[in-house]
């Protein structure tokens, strides 16, 4: 196996998105997109007092890609224009296919607002290949207990296999193109190797802690991109923390992204805006 080298590292600058503050290491000035991954938002960790604020992203549309939510901590409530509604708890993942278009709202659940606690999530935008951009919207609600956990380094590293395969454990998420998504929880002093096809793009985002890969230290709020020449990533950990390891076969198609729409050509963006404004993606009041 040949180690993949770190070719780029971006820091997730904090920005305001409605009532929420999120870190956005992708896209960034030095890292436009890493196909099939379009965008990565890290919200929190924030500590909420009981009966605290009810920050919520108001209804907004999506088309042409998959918004995937990894809930590391807290409770999330979402609902959409097709009448779907769902609740996520710590460790759950929602793999949503926006496809032809849907309007949804999302935020901490009412129960969470009452109880208070720590809230932390990642939202990842995974691109769809052209032939599936207009597929019917759907959800995969992946409960934490259905995600296989691989224990490495005497239990100092837990690998939760959401998508793809690790150590013969297959993740429950079904994807339109080959993707590996692993939630990592670790203590100091762990080491593990992940084999990843050389042609895949791969990213490591560290939410908490310090990790080394191929001689580069990646600390919290940093996203590392790896080369497509090597076929393995070896991680060493130096503190307690958690991270997200992503890999995927690049989609070799043009990308035009505008707000919540990710299509191939500018005309398709115009059509998406028109379809949204004329109610073709549905209506959602709050
Ligand atoms: Mn959304």
JSON list of C-alpha atoms in Angstrom, two decimals, residues 114-235:
[
{"chain": "A", "resi": 114, "resn": "UNK", "atom": "CA", "xyz": [-36.46, 21.92, 26.83]},
{"chain": "A", "resi": 115, "resn": "UNK", "atom": "CA", "xyz": [-33.71, 19.62, 28.15]},
{"chain": "A", "resi": 116, "resn": "UNK", "atom": "CA", "xyz": [-30.70, 21.55, 26.90]},
{"chain": "A", "resi": 117, "resn": "UNK", "atom": "CA", "xyz": [-27.33, 19.92, 26.24]},
{"chain": "A", "resi": 118, "resn": "UNK", "atom": "CA", "xyz": [-24.58, 19.84, 23.66]},
{"chain": "A", "resi": 119, "resn": "UNK", "atom": "CA", "xyz": [-25.45, 20.21, 19.98]},
{"chain": "A", "resi": 120, "resn": "UNK", "atom": "CA", "xyz": [-23.02, 19.31, 17.23]},
{"chain": "A", "resi": 121, "resn": "UNK", "atom": "CA", "xyz": [-23.48, 18.16, 13.65]},
{"chain": "A", "resi": 122, "resn": "UNK", "atom": "CA", "xyz": [-21.88, 17.98, 10.26]},
{"chain": "A", "resi": 123, "resn": "UNK", "atom": "CA", "xyz": [-23.85, 18.59, 7.11]},
{"chain": "A", "resi": 124, "resn": "UNK", "atom": "CA", "xyz": [-22.19, 17.31, 3.97]},
{"chain": "A", "resi": 125, "resn": "UNK", "atom": "CA", "xyz": [-23.40, 17.95, 0.43]},
{"chain": "A", "resi": 126, "resn": "UNK", "atom": "CA", "xyz": [-22.76, 14.96, -1.82]},
{"chain": "A", "resi": 127, "resn": "UNK", "atom": "CA", "xyz": [-23.18, 15.59, -5.53]},
{"chain": "A", "resi": 128, "resn": "UNK", "atom": "CA", "xyz": [-25.43, 13.43, -7.69]},
{"chain": "A", "resi": 129, "resn": "UNK", "atom": "CA", "xyz": [-24.38, 12.27, -11.15]},
{"chain": "A", "resi": 130, "resn": "UNK", "atom": "CA", "xyz": [-26.36, 13.84, -14.00]},
{"chain": "A", "resi": 131, "resn": "UNK", "atom": "CA", "xyz": [-28.60, 10.81, -14.52]},
{"chain": "A", "resi": 132, "resn": "UNK", "atom": "CA", "xyz": [-29.89, 11.02, -10.92]},
{"chain": "A", "resi": 133, "resn": "UNK", "atom": "CA", "xyz": [-30.10, 14.79, -10.37]},
{"chain": "A", "resi": 134, "resn": "UNK", "atom": "CA", "xyz": [-33.85, 14.77, -11.00]},
{"chain": "A", "resi": 135, "resn": "UNK", "atom": "CA", "xyz": [-34.58, 11.51, -9.19]},
{"chain": "A", "resi": 136, "resn": "UNK", "atom": "CA", "xyz": [-37.50, 11.49, -6.72]},
{"chain": "A", "resi": 137, "resn": "UNK", "atom": "CA", "xyz": [-36.56, 12.90, -3.28]},
{"chain": "A", "resi": 138, "resn": "UNK", "atom": "CA", "xyz": [-36.03, 10.30, -0.53]},
{"chain": "A", "resi": 139, "resn": "UNK", "atom": "CA", "xyz": [-34.53, 9.80, 2.91]},
{"chain": "A", "resi": 140, "resn": "UNK", "atom": "CA", "xyz": [-32.44, 7.19, 4.58]},
{"chain": "A", "resi": 141, "resn": "UNK", "atom": "CA", "xyz": [-32.93, 7.66, 8.30]},
{"chain": "A", "resi": 142, "resn": "UNK", "atom": "CA", "xyz": [-29.98, 5.78, 9.70]},
{"chain": "A", "resi": 143, "resn": "UNK", "atom": "CA", "xyz": [-30.30, 5.09, 13.41]},
{"chain": "A", "resi": 144, "resn": "UNK", "atom": "CA", "xyz": [-27.10, 4.95, 15.44]},
{"chain": "A", "resi": 145, "resn": "UNK", "atom": "CA", "xyz": [-27.65, 1.32, 16.51]},
{"chain": "A", "resi": 146, "resn": "UNK", "atom": "CA", "xyz": [-27.74, 0.16, 12.87]},
{"chain": "A", "resi": 147, "resn": "UNK", "atom": "CA", "xyz": [-24.25, 1.55, 12.20]},
{"chain": "A", "resi": 148, "resn": "UNK", "atom": "CA", "xyz": [-21.48, -1.06, 12.65]},
{"chain": "A", "resi": 149, "resn": "UNK", "atom": "CA", "xyz": [-18.72, -0.02, 15.03]},
{"chain": "A", "resi": 150, "resn": "UNK", "atom": "CA", "xyz": [-15.21, -1.35, 14.37]},
{"chain": "A", "resi": 151, "resn": "UNK", "atom": "CA", "xyz": [-12.92, -1.16, 17.41]},
{"chain": "A", "resi": 152, "resn": "UNK", "atom": "CA", "xyz": [-9.24, -0.56, 16.65]},
{"chain": "A", "resi": 153, "resn": "UNK", "atom": "CA", "xyz": [-6.07, 0.10, 18.67]},
{"chain": "A", "resi": 154, "resn": "UNK", "atom": "CA", "xyz": [-7.30, -1.67, 21.85]},
{"chain": "A", "resi": 155, "resn": "UNK", "atom": "CA", "xyz": [-10.53, 0.28, 21.73]},
{"chain": "A", "resi": 156, "resn": "UNK", "atom": "CA", "xyz": [-8.82, 3.67, 21.53]},
{"chain": "A", "resi": 157, "resn": "UNK", "atom": "CA", "xyz": [-10.42, 4.19, 18.12]},
{"chain": "A", "resi": 158, "resn": "UNK", "atom": "CA", "xyz": [-14.03, 3.47, 17.19]},
{"chain": "A", "resi": 159, "resn": "UNK", "atom": "CA", "xyz": [-14.87, 3.55, 13.51]},
{"chain": "A", "resi": 160, "resn": "UNK", "atom": "CA", "xyz": [-18.58, 3.88, 12.77]},
{"chain": "A", "resi": 161, "resn": "UNK", "atom": "CA", "xyz": [-19.16, 2.72, 9.20]},
{"chain": "A", "resi": 162, "resn": "UNK", "atom": "CA", "xyz": [-21.94, 4.86, 7.71]},
{"chain": "A", "resi": 163, "resn": "UNK", "atom": "CA", "xyz": [-21.24, 4.28, 4.01]},
{"chain": "A", "resi": 164, "resn": "UNK", "atom": "CA", "xyz": [-18.77, 2.06, 2.17]},
{"chain": "A", "resi": 165, "resn": "UNK", "atom": "CA", "xyz": [-16.81, -0.73, 3.81]},
{"chain": "A", "resi": 166, "resn": "UNK", "atom": "CA", "xyz": [-14.18, -0.85, 6.54]},
{"chain": "A", "resi": 167, "resn": "UNK", "atom": "CA", "xyz": [-12.69, -4.05, 8.00]},
{"chain": "A", "resi": 168, "resn": "UNK", "atom": "CA", "xyz": [-15.37, -6.10, 6.17]},
{"chain": "A", "resi": 169, "resn": "UNK", "atom": "CA", "xyz": [-18.15, -4.08, 7.81]},
{"chain": "A", "resi": 170, "resn": "UNK", "atom": "CA", "xyz": [-20.51, -2.45, 5.33]},
{"chain": "A", "resi": 171, "resn": "UNK", "atom": "CA", "xyz": [-22.29, 0.80, 6.12]},
{"chain": "A", "resi": 172, "resn": "UNK", "atom": "CA", "xyz": [-26.10, 0.97, 5.93]},
{"chain": "A", "resi": 173, "resn": "UNK", "atom": "CA", "xyz": [-26.22, 4.01, 3.59]},
{"chain": "A", "resi": 174, "resn": "UNK", "atom": "CA", "xyz": [-26.91, 3.35, -0.07]},
{"chain": "A", "resi": 175, "resn": "UNK", "atom": "CA", "xyz": [-25.26, 5.86, -2.39]},
{"chain": "A", "resi": 176, "resn": "UNK", "atom": "CA", "xyz": [-25.57, 6.69, -6.11]},
{"chain": "A", "resi": 177, "resn": "UNK", "atom": "CA", "xyz": [-21.79, 6.69, -6.63]},
{"chain": "A", "resi": 178, "resn": "UNK", "atom": "CA", "xyz": [-19.15, 4.82, -4.57]},
{"chain": "A", "resi": 179, "resn": "UNK", "atom": "CA", "xyz": [-18.66, 6.66, -1.26]},
{"chain": "A", "resi": 180, "resn": "UNK", "atom": "CA", "xyz": [-17.03, 5.84, 2.07]},
{"chain": "A", "resi": 181, "resn": "UNK", "atom": "CA", "xyz": [-18.15, 7.82, 5.14]},
{"chain": "A", "resi": 182, "resn": "UNK", "atom": "CA", "xyz": [-16.68, 6.91, 8.54]},
{"chain": "A", "resi": 183, "resn": "UNK", "atom": "CA", "xyz": [-17.37, 8.65, 11.86]},
{"chain": "A", "resi": 184, "resn": "UNK", "atom": "CA", "xyz": [-14.25, 8.31, 14.04]},
{"chain": "A", "resi": 185, "resn": "UNK", "atom": "CA", "xyz": [-14.23, 8.58, 17.84]},
{"chain": "A", "resi": 186, "resn": "UNK", "atom": "CA", "xyz": [-10.79, 8.33, 19.44]},
{"chain": "A", "resi": 187, "resn": "UNK", "atom": "CA", "xyz": [-8.53, 8.62, 22.46]},
{"chain": "A", "resi": 188, "resn": "UNK", "atom": "CA", "xyz": [-4.83, 9.61, 22.34]},
{"chain": "A", "resi": 189, "resn": "UNK", "atom": "CA", "xyz": [-2.40, 6.98, 21.10]},
{"chain": "A", "resi": 190, "resn": "UNK", "atom": "CA", "xyz": [-4.48, 5.20, 18.47]},
{"chain": "A", "resi": 191, "resn": "UNK", "atom": "CA", "xyz": [-3.19, 4.24, 15.04]},
{"chain": "A", "resi": 192, "resn": "UNK", "atom": "CA", "xyz": [-5.13, 2.71, 12.17]},
{"chain": "A", "resi": 193, "resn": "UNK", "atom": "CA", "xyz": [-4.84, 2.37, 8.40]},
{"chain": "A", "resi": 194, "resn": "UNK", "atom": "CA", "xyz": [-7.71, 2.88, 5.96]},
{"chain": "A", "resi": 195, "resn": "UNK", "atom": "CA", "xyz": [-7.38, 1.48, 2.49]},
{"chain": "A", "resi": 196, "resn": "UNK", "atom": "CA", "xyz": [-8.93, 3.76, -0.13]},
{"chain": "A", "resi": 197, "resn": "UNK", "atom": "CA", "xyz": [-8.82, 3.25, -3.92]},
{"chain": "A", "resi": 198, "resn": "UNK", "atom": "CA", "xyz": [-6.16, 5.53, -5.37]},
{"chain": "A", "resi": 199, "resn": "UNK", "atom": "CA", "xyz": [-8.57, 7.24, -7.77]},
{"chain": "A", "resi": 200, "resn": "UNK", "atom": "CA", "xyz": [-10.94, 8.28, -4.99]},
{"chain": "A", "resi": 201, "resn": "UNK", "atom": "CA", "xyz": [-10.87, 11.79, -3.60]},
{"chain": "A", "resi": 202, "resn": "UNK", "atom": "CA", "xyz": [-10.56, 11.70, 0.18]},
{"chain": "A", "resi": 203, "resn": "UNK", "atom": "CA", "xyz": [-10.98, 14.16, 3.04]},
{"chain": "A", "resi": 204, "resn": "UNK", "atom": "CA", "xyz": [-10.50, 14.14, 6.80]},
{"chain": "A", "resi": 205, "resn": "UNK", "atom": "CA", "xyz": [-12.32, 16.75, 8.89]},
{"chain": "A", "resi": 206, "resn": "UNK", "atom": "CA", "xyz": [-11.39, 16.94, 12.58]},
{"chain": "A", "resi": 207, "resn": "UNK", "atom": "CA", "xyz": [-14.22, 18.19, 14.83]},
{"chain": "A", "resi": 208, "resn": "UNK", "atom": "CA", "xyz": [-12.21, 17.76, 18.04]},
{"chain": "A", "resi": 209, "resn": "UNK", "atom": "CA", "xyz": [-8.67, 16.64, 18.85]},
{"chain": "A", "resi": 210, "resn": "UNK", "atom": "CA", "xyz": [-5.38, 16.26, 16.99]},
{"chain": "A", "resi": 211, "resn": "UNK", "atom": "CA", "xyz": [-4.68, 13.67, 14.31]},
{"chain": "A", "resi": 212, "resn": "UNK", "atom": "CA", "xyz": [-1.58, 13.01, 12.19]},
{"chain": "A", "resi": 213, "resn": "UNK", "atom": "CA", "xyz": [-1.71, 11.72, 8.63]},
{"chain": "A", "resi": 214, "resn": "UNK", "atom": "CA", "xyz": [1.38, 11.27, 6.42]},
{"chain": "A", "resi": 215, "resn": "UNK", "atom": "CA", "xyz": [3.43, 13.60, 8.65]},
{"chain": "A", "resi": 216, "resn": "UNK", "atom": "CA", "xyz": [0.83, 16.39, 8.71]},
{"chain": "A", "resi": 217, "resn": "UNK", "atom": "CA", "xyz": [-0.96, 17.34, 11.94]},
{"chain": "A", "resi": 218, "resn": "UNK", "atom": "CA", "xyz": [-4.66, 18.01, 11.43]},
{"chain": "A", "resi": 219, "resn": "UNK", "atom": "CA", "xyz": [-6.22, 19.77, 14.41]},
{"chain": "A", "resi": 220, "resn": "UNK", "atom": "CA", "xyz": [-9.82, 20.63, 15.15]},
{"chain": "A", "resi": 221, "resn": "UNK", "atom": "CA", "xyz": [-11.77, 22.64, 12.56]},
{"chain": "A", "resi": 222, "resn": "UNK", "atom": "CA", "xyz": [-9.29, 21.66, 9.83]},
{"chain": "A", "resi": 223, "resn": "UNK", "atom": "CA", "xyz": [-10.08, 19.70, 6.68]},
{"chain": "A", "resi": 224, "resn": "UNK", "atom": "CA", "xyz": [-7.29, 17.76, 4.98]},
{"chain": "A", "resi": 225, "resn": "UNK", "atom": "CA", "xyz": [-7.44, 16.68, 1.35]},
{"chain": "A", "resi": 226, "resn": "UNK", "atom": "CA", "xyz": [-5.37, 13.69, 0.20]},
{"chain": "A", "resi": 227, "resn": "UNK", "atom": "CA", "xyz": [-3.78, 12.86, -3.16]},
{"chain": "A", "resi": 228, "resn": "UNK", "atom": "CA", "xyz": [-5.16, 10.39, -5.71]},
{"chain": "A", "resi": 229, "resn": "UNK", "atom": "CA", "xyz": [-1.84, 8.56, -6.16]},
{"chain": "A", "resi": 230, "resn": "UNK", "atom": "CA", "xyz": [-1.68, 6.63, -2.89]},
{"chain": "A", "resi": 231, "resn": "UNK", "atom": "CA", "xyz": [-4.19, 4.04, -1.74]},
{"chain": "A", "resi": 232, "resn": "UNK", "atom": "CA", "xyz": [-4.04, 4.16, 2.06]},
{"chain": "A", "resi": 233, "resn": "UNK", "atom": "CA", "xyz": [-4.40, 6.68, 4.87]},
{"chain": "A", "resi": 234, "resn": "UNK", "atom": "CA", "xyz": [-2.78, 5.96, 8.24]},
{"chain": "A", "resi": 235, "resn": "UNK", "atom": "CA", "xyz": [-4.05, 8.08, 11.11]}
]
